[in-house]
PDB file of C-alpha atoms in Angstrom:
ATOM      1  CA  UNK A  30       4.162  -5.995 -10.687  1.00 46.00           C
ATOM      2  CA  UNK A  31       7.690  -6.488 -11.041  1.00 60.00           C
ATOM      3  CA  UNK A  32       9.386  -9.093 -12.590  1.00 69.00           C
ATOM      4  CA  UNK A  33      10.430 -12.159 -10.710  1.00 84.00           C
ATOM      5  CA  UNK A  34      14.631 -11.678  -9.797  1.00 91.00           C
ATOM      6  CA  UNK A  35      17.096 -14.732 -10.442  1.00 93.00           C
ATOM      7  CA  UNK A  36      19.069 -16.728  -7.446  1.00 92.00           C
ATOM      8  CA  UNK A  37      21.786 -14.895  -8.233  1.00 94.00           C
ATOM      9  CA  UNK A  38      19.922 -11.247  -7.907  1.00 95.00           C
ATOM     10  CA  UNK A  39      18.546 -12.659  -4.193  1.00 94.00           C
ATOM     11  CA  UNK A  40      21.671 -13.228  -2.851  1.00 94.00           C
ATOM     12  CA  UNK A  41      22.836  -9.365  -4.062  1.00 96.00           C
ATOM     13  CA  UNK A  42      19.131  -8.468  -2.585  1.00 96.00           C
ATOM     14  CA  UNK A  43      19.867  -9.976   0.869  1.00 95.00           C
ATOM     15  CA  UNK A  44      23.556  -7.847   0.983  1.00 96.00           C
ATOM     16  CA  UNK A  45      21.462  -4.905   0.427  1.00 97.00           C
ATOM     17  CA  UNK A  46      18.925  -5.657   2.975  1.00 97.00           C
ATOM     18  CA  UNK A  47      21.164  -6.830   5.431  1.00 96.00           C
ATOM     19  CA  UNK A  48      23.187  -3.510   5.159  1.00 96.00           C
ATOM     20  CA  UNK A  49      20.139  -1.346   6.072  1.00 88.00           C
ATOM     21  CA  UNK A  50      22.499   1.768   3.914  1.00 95.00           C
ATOM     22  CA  UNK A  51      22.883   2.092  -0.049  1.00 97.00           C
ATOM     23  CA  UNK A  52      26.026   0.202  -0.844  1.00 98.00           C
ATOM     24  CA  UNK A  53      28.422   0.853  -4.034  1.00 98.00           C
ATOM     25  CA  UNK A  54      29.288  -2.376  -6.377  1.00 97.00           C
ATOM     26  CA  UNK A  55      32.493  -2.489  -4.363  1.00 96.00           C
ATOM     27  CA  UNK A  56      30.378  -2.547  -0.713  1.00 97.00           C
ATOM     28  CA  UNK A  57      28.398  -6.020  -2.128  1.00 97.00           C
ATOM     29  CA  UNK A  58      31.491  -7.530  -3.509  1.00 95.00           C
ATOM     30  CA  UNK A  59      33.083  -7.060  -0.297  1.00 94.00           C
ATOM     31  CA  UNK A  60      29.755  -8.843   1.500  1.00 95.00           C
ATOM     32  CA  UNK A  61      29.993 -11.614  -0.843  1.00 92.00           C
ATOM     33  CA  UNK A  62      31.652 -14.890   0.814  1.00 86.00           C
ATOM     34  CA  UNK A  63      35.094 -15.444  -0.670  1.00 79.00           C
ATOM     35  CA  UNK A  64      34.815 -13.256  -3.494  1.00 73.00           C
ATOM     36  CA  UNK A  65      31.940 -15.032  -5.221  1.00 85.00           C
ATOM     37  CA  UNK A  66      31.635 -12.875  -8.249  1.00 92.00           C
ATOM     38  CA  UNK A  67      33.956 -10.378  -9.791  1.00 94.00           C
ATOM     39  CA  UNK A  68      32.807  -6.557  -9.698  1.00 95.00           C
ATOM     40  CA  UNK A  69      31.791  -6.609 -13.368  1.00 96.00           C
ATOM     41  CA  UNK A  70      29.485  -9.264 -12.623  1.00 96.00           C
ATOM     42  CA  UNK A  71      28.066  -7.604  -9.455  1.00 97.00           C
ATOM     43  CA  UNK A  72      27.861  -4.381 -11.176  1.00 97.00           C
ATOM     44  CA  UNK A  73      25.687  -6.633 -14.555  1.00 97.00           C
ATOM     45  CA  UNK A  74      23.365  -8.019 -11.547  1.00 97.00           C
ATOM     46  CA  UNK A  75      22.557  -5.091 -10.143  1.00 98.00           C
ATOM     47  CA  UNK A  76      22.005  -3.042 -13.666  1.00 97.00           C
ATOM     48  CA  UNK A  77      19.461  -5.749 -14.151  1.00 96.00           C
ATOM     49  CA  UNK A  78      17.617  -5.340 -10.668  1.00 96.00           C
ATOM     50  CA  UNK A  79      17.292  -1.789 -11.501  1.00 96.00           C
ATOM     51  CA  UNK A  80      15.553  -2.407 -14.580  1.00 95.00           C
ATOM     52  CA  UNK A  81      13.392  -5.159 -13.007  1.00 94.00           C
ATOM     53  CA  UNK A  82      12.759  -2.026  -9.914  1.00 94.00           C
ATOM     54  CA  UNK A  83      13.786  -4.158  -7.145  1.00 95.00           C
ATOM     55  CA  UNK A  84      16.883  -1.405  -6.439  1.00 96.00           C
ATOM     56  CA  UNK A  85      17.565   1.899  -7.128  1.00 97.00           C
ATOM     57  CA  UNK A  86      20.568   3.976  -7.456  1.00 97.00           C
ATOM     58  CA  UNK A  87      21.825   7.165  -6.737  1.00 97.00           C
ATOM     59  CA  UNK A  88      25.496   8.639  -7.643  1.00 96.00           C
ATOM     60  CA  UNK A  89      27.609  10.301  -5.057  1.00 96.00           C
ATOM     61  CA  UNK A  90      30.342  11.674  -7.519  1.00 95.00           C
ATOM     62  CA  UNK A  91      31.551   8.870  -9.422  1.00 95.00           C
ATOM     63  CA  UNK A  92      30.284   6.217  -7.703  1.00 96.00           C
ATOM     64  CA  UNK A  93      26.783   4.345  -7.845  1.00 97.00           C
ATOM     65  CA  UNK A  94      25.160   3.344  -4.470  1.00 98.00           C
ATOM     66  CA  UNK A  95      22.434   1.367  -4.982  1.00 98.00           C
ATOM     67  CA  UNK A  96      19.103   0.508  -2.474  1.00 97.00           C
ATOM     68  CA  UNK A  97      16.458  -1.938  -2.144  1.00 96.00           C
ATOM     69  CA  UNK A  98      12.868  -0.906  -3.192  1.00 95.00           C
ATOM     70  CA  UNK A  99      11.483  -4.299  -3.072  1.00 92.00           C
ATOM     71  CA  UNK A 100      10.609  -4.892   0.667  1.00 92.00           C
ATOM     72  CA  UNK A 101      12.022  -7.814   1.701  1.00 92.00           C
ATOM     73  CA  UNK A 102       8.859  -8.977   3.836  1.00 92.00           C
ATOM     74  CA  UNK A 103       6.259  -8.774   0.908  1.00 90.00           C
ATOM     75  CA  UNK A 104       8.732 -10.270  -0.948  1.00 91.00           C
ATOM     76  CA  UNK A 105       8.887 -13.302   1.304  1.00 90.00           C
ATOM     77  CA  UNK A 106       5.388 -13.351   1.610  1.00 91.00           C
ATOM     78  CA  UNK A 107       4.528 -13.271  -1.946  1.00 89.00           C
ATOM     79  CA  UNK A 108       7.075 -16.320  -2.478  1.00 89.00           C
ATOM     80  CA  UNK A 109       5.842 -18.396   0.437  1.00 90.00           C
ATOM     81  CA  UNK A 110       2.374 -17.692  -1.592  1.00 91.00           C
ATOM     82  CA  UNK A 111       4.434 -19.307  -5.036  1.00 89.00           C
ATOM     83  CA  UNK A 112       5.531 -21.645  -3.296  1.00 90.00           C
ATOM     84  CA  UNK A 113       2.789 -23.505  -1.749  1.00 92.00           C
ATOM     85  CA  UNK A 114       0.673 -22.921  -4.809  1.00 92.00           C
ATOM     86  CA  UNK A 115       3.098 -24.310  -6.893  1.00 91.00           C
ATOM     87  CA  UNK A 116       4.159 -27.875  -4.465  1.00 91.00           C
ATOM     88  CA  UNK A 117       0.850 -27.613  -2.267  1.00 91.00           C
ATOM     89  CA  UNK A 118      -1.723 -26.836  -4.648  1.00 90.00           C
ATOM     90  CA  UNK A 119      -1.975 -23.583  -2.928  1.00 89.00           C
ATOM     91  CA  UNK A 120      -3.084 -25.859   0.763  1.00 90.00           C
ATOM     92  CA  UNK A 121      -0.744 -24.469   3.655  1.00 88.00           C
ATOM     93  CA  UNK A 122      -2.385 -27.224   5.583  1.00 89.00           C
ATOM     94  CA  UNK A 123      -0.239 -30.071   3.277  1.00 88.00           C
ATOM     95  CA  UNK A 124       2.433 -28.156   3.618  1.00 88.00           C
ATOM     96  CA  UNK A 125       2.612 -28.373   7.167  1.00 84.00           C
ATOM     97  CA  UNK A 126       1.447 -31.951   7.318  1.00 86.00           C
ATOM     98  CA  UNK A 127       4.994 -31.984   5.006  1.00 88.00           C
ATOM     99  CA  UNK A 128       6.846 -30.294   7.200  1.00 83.00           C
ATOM    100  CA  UNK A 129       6.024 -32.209  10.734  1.00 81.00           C
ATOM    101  CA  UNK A 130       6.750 -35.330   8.942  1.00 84.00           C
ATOM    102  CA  UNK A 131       9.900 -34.394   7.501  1.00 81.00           C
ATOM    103  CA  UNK A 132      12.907 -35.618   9.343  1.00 82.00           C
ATOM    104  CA  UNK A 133      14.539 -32.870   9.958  1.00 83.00           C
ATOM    105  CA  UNK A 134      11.849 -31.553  12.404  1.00 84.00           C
ATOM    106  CA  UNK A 135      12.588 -31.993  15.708  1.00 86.00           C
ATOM    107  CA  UNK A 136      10.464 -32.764  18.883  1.00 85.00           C
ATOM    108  CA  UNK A 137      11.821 -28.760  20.068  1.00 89.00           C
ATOM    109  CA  UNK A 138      10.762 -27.789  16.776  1.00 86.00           C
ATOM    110  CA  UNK A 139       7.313 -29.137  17.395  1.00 83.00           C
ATOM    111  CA  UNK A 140       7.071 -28.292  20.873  1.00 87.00           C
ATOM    112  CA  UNK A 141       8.060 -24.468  19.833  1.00 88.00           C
ATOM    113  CA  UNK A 142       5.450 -24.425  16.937  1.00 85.00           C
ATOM    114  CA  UNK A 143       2.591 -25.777  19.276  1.00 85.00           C
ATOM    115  CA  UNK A 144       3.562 -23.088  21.907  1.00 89.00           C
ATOM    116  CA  UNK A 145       2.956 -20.525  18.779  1.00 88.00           C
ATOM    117  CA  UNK A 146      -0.202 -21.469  18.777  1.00 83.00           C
ATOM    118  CA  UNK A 147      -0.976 -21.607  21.927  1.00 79.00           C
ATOM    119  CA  UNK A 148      -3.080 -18.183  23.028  1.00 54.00           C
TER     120      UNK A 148
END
C-alpha cells in the first residue's frame, strides 16, 4: 500500500489529474494559483510522490515529466473510507444524518439526493 501523501502533495496530485498529460515541474507551477510555491519546492513535492509511488516520471531530454499512478477515484474512495471511520465510527448512516442537518444543506440539495435514490 502506499503511503498516505500530505495536503500539499494533493493539491500537486489534482494538477496532474486535471491535466490528463505528464506535466514538467514548470507545467504544475504554472497550474498553481498565483504562484503558490516556487519551482524548487514543486520539484521537492513531487521527488517525494515518486518515492511514496503516487507519480512517476519519465525524461524527455532534459526535462522530467511526471504522471499520476495513484487513481484518483480509489483514492477518493479509500479516503471517504478514512474518513467516516475516523469521525463516524466507520457508520455512513451518521454521517449522513450529519450532513442533512448541517446548515449548509439546502432543501435542492435534499430534494436532488432523494431523487438519487429514487429507482
Amino acid at each position: 500500500m502506499r503511503q498516505k501523501i500530505s495536503n500539499a502533495e494533493f493539491e500537486v496530485m489534482q494538477i496532474l489529474w486535471n491535466a490528463q498529460k505528464p506535466l514538467s515541474i514548470q507545467d504544475v507551477c504554472d497550474r498553481l494559483p498565483s504562484n503558490k510555491w516556487a519551482y524548487k519546492t514543486v520539484g521537492t513535492l513531487l521527488i517525494r510522490m515518486e518515492e511514496k509511488r503516487a507519480v512517476i516520471s519519465e525524461k524527455k531530454g532534459r526535462v522530467n515529466y511526471y504522471k499520476p499512478v495513484l487513481n484518483k477515484d480509489e483514492y477518493t474512495k479509500e479516503q471517504t473510507k478514512n474518513f467516516i471511520s475516523k469521525l463516524y465510527n466507520g457508520s455512513v448512516k451518521d454521517l449522513a444524518v450529519s450532513l442533512f442537518k448541517s446548515e449548509d444543506m439546502t432543501e435542492s440539495d435534499i430534494d436532488e439526493i432523494r431523487k438519487m435514490f429514487k429507482l
